[in-house]
């Protein structure tokens, strides 16, 4: 006779296909010596036979189940359907692959008019016994008899109304008996049978229901969507129930094998004597700490400690355990990997590795990159957050938490800070003139702009909390107030921002600052040992650069030169340059800018020393540097002594329908080569100064933005080479190595990457622009429709945060392959926002990029993610 | 002894590698019995040996040349270096592949102090003889002695200034002798030799120079760039000179074997007795028609007629022949395929095919698609054009020629037309409100906007001449004047536009109207027999559709639905719909639009009958339909009874930074499904009406624009299917077949085409937008920098006119392959501007598209180009 039914002792985790995931796992726990409540599994083969036989349980299967039931009675010392010490069981489905839609669980099967009385006697708790029975009838009627739940809810609610009570717990045994009687009537009316009182009948009906649920509509759709075969069948697990509320020798609790907040070793948890799981949930009695068990039940305590150790060693991770003590016997009901804080995750991983439980690679995989990010930014106190009033959600533009009084103008933020207040800067959108206010703000909130808006980029650079593009918030700057969902907040009112989630709360929420431990650096050191991918940073200032180096950046992957142009002392000359009517005047203005730029580069080189610094030449369209408001134009007109209308004409002439696709990047250099000439001079004269003053040569990589055609690049490359070589030669620095490369940010550049690589020494993917153009999404405008897209699940992930693998990713992969084929030592990196996103880093590692570059505060995240990518790919 | 030197009789066209292209061709002409001036070719092997021997001409080569020279003297009856009847020769290089940079030609080699006197006697023309000698010295000094031309120019100019004359022809024999004496001095000073007087010495120096020029810098660079081997060597052709100015039995002329204006057969040309080529050019004497030769030199005439016939038959095309008669002996100096008008090209091709000279495929290849285009549009009278004053150049937006008085407002055009004037509408840019004026204008000129601006698209649809985006023209509409290059033109002044070239002329130029001949239709009929590619049209109105069908369109590939929205009677409801604050109000406005749209489609279906009609659902962003000026907003505010400021707020809210990448196309349908719902209803209700009234079922293809994600498409597809099936079912038309497909115009769509093809039944490449996004060029803005790009040769072709094969083309090719792999019967077309461009059509045919769609007036061009693409690909 073929074997269809297996006691837990007979199984093992390798038999998943035969016993289902749950069955194999129960068997595994049993066999490593854990006290799992006894039971058996009816195999998937029995289910297949059930269908082969036209939905009939085979008689061999029945006889084996009956056998195992007798065995179970023996092991537990209880009797199935026996009033004095009734054996109650749970029945659960369990396919090889977990699958929503199938019948889930029936508890307390075996209860009837007699056994419920037996349970009452054993537990000394009639209310509990009859409530268990009521629940069993309800559950069984729902999933086995398929009676609409609604009927039962009405009766239950009626009874509560009749007694005028709110809490289910206040129903008496009598009330419950009344309810049960009403339930019987429902079953009779709806299913046209008496509720089955024979436990065996209950059991077989339940098994049938599990088998049938394998082919219900939801399960079939799920299998189709996930390409799971319809022929696998499901197993059925029958397990004896245990009770922690049968007296003072019983109890129940939950525990972690370590402290989930700090990761410190030592069992951490709580339990209740003579109680059931729901008593813990109800919170009426105060639970005891696990350590108190030592005095109350020393033997059980020792057993429990041993169990925790076994579990942690076996599963090689901190476990979150549910247990029950029935008459001094300890049972584990469930064990799973425990949730933990960022700090705990890091400490546990390092500790377990140091103890030899995990290899370094395994330890690295145990830390979520998000944990690393959380460690670098303050968070709200979690308890306080529970009561906070969420008022709106925007884009999580720069992580961290901030609480403060709102101010609508940068200068008001500055004076509030001076008064010792915490200030939040609230603006429709920020612009370079707001920088002072941003520096002094505890956090920044904007109602417009996306993940790469001015506010977002600058805040991330500063490591400051920012929520951007929250369109629900209406900012009225002139009135100094903001409106959100009918609520009006005025200057000085408190709000709290979570830049990691984009959530905005009313009022103040206390903040928890976290200190970095040695383990934080340890895990990142291990990551560095493992990863192939280089980690650079996007930094435009010496301060950002220093931050990034402290966080482990190996170079600058993107130094934007235009941010320097916005500085107050320079913008005047920049505007003078733009408004110049001829090359001579433009050259004069550029000559004035040169010393500033040279100084910028010098200071960055000094920080970065010999680490590579990739400098992107001017990128944005010129109109971005000109004032837009009439007042500002008038002011500029006076400063430059140019007629106001002439300036307005130039502003109008430079304006573009689609600036994203307009006159910027290398296109500027083709029209006005003198701008790039000045910048290249500044770079190399800066390098000369550093060499003369500090004695080392910077590693310079000059990057040309927005190249789409080979000839655009070669023209600019010749210009760069000429100037660089002249300066280096004149200063006896011909041995200084520099590279000239290009951004790949226009789809066409990716498509002709092979040809470009013959000329360029490095590529850096500008995935921000590449995503905008490949998807045809303007970041500045897409907010309006992307919200609906997310609601309708057209997008699962924001393509500006995580690379769109099928579209943009295909371009990145093609361009990398074509580029490296044309030039084997081509250096390929990415400097878009996605450079700090773990999922994207995994992709970049897979397609063979040499490095990623991200904002300074993302560098530690990227180091870990790069290591994990390498490990996963093995 | 190896043979190194070949007389023309010894060669043939197959010996190109040995004799060079020119040598092989001279041999070919000689051998088909044409009277080519005698000569010989020194082979490329002689050149290779020259280099092998360290740049020395081998003695075997020398002895063979000397032999051939004696032969040449015998054949011509002239003597090399003999004063009485001097043999003069030309020396020309001739590699297997034509190559710029090499030594070109030396004429009249053999002249010296004695032979020049002989030439004078023979020609009775001392001025000619000495001028020939002067030219020979100059040419020889330049290419053989490498003396800077500049020296000779100074002397020549000085002599002219001395005599106070302007025209070279007015220099006397004496003057020329003076010049020659000065030339001798230059040679002595610069080359440190006396000018060689020995013809043999001249010849060998010339041959040496040709051999040396094989390895000069320019030739080497050219070979490298074109991957031509450095080891091929060049041949040298030595050919006797003939003279048409040695008396009344001599002459010279040019002739076509047919009439190059009409293509009629019969030799067509002119000649001069006792003259030389340059006399014809100088235009002092009036030439005779070829038919007059019959009386003057009947024997030569017969010979010439025979020669023309031989040439046309041998080269199988109309020839353009240069000939000289020396003492009643006819020589052909050059023959080449003759340039012809559009009409002639078509007539010649059809005629030669009907006569069995050409196959149909060959005849098709003989017509340039540009010719077809020219046949469809009026052209300027060519003679008149020579004197016209070109004042500016813009984009050739819609072909044809137009002359008329300028008007700056559409209403002024309308009244001018009513007065019987020809009017040209001049605007900064046109908008849908200008349509009336555009209809009545003879031509349209705009100072802004590109090849796909409103003016360009509408004009092409109407087949009306248009020059767009001419930034040199400053239009001042309020002053009713335009400024161009300092010239001010006012309302009522005449200008002339060439929409095929983009050129703008001052004043009136007469126009030649061409009538289509039967041969025009014949050649297109043949094209239809040959081509695989289907030809559809872009048409939004019944009139355009009818035009296109008359021109041979097989369907509509793009029917834009938004143009219908701009109509005066509808724009009100469109604006009502956009300004609606909730779905209900929007639905009400849409309900009012429905009958209009249904009527539009009905009328188009009636024209197209059962030919496929691809209808693109609404594409542009909603803000395009709203007024921008305060006046118009105020008017709308009154009409709709909505507060002005509210409308202004909505206009502001809908405005976008980059509308190109904004909320439009399918994205609108995701946000406001009710808009597409109305359109789909209109389409299928229209189809039902046509079926009920006319008895046929239209072939409808519904096209979703701007898809970048599969789910965008599937959501809209489900909506279309639901509505279509409901309507068809309710009307018993379930057998009507319709297709649902998508534009491929976002780079990402091309990258995931395989996935999209699983859902879409057809693709249509929107190469306008695809080019904008793949190249990152906003058409509206790129004018500013593309001009510099063309100047610096960064672009050779405008990527919006001719497909950018390496970039956009790669996407088209990938998407077509991936799409057809996923769905083998996927229909793939293109409906961008490039659908009517022959070079692009060649590419689309190659990558396997099913059809191209272009504006009605381009349909004939596309038919021919498609046939040529097929033939070329064989």
Tab-separated table of N, CA and C in Angstrom, chain B residues 391 402-406 424 426 445 482 489 493-497 504-509:
chain	number	residue	atom	x	y	z
B	391	UNK	N	16.699	86.935	-50.950
B	391	UNK	CA	16.875	87.750	-49.737
B	391	UNK	C	17.026	86.938	-48.458
B	402	UNK	N	5.580	80.158	-55.254
B	402	UNK	CA	4.478	81.113	-55.160
B	402	UNK	C	5.022	82.526	-55.203
B	403	UNK	N	4.309	83.391	-55.868
B	403	UNK	CA	4.644	84.801	-55.938
B	403	UNK	C	3.389	85.571	-55.540
B	404	UNK	N	3.542	86.616	-54.778
B	404	UNK	CA	2.336	87.356	-54.391
B	404	UNK	C	2.680	88.536	-53.508
B	405	UNK	N	1.652	89.284	-53.143
B	405	UNK	CA	1.820	90.428	-52.248
B	405	UNK	C	1.732	89.934	-50.805
B	406	UNK	N	2.530	90.520	-49.924
B	406	UNK	CA	2.540	90.027	-48.550
B	406	UNK	C	1.435	90.667	-47.723
B	424	UNK	N	0.493	86.425	-50.198
B	424	UNK	CA	1.365	85.547	-49.398
B	424	UNK	C	1.104	85.899	-47.937
B	426	UNK	N	2.256	86.147	-44.327
B	426	UNK	CA	3.508	86.180	-43.564
B	426	UNK	C	3.160	86.294	-42.086
B	445	UNK	N	4.646	82.093	-45.365
B	445	UNK	CA	6.010	82.283	-44.853
B	445	UNK	C	5.924	82.510	-43.349
B	482	UNK	N	7.842	93.396	-42.590
B	482	UNK	CA	8.890	92.436	-42.273
B	482	UNK	C	10.239	93.043	-42.640
B	489	UNK	N	10.044	95.264	-45.953
B	489	UNK	CA	8.942	95.016	-46.879
B	489	UNK	C	7.638	95.270	-46.148
B	493	UNK	N	3.737	94.581	-50.664
B	493	UNK	CA	4.946	94.379	-51.462
B	493	UNK	C	4.989	92.938	-51.969
B	494	UNK	N	5.672	92.783	-53.130
B	494	UNK	CA	5.749	91.432	-53.713
B	494	UNK	C	6.931	90.645	-53.153
B	495	UNK	N	6.678	89.371	-52.845
B	495	UNK	CA	7.802	88.440	-52.644
B	495	UNK	C	7.471	87.135	-53.357
B	496	UNK	N	8.510	86.288	-53.481
B	496	UNK	CA	8.326	84.983	-54.107
B	496	UNK	C	8.959	83.927	-53.214
B	497	UNK	N	8.260	82.827	-53.054
B	497	UNK	CA	8.738	81.757	-52.170
B	497	UNK	C	8.969	80.481	-52.976
B	504	UNK	N	13.709	82.577	-50.454
B	504	UNK	CA	12.764	83.689	-50.506
B	504	UNK	C	13.370	84.791	-51.374
B	505	UNK	N	12.594	85.269	-52.357
B	505	UNK	CA	13.080	86.291	-53.281
B	505	UNK	C	12.238	87.549	-53.154
B	506	UNK	N	12.877	88.668	-53.461
B	506	UNK	CA	12.156	89.933	-53.508
B	506	UNK	C	11.456	90.025	-54.862
B	507	UNK	N	10.253	90.603	-54.898
B	507	UNK	CA	9.572	90.843	-56.171
B	507	UNK	C	8.828	89.636	-56.698
B	508	UNK	N	8.293	89.837	-57.930
B	508	UNK	CA	7.495	88.794	-58.552
B	508	UNK	C	8.365	87.969	-59.482
B	509	UNK	N	8.159	86.650	-59.502
B	509	UNK	CA	8.848	85.778	-60.458
B	509	UNK	C	7.767	84.959	-61.177
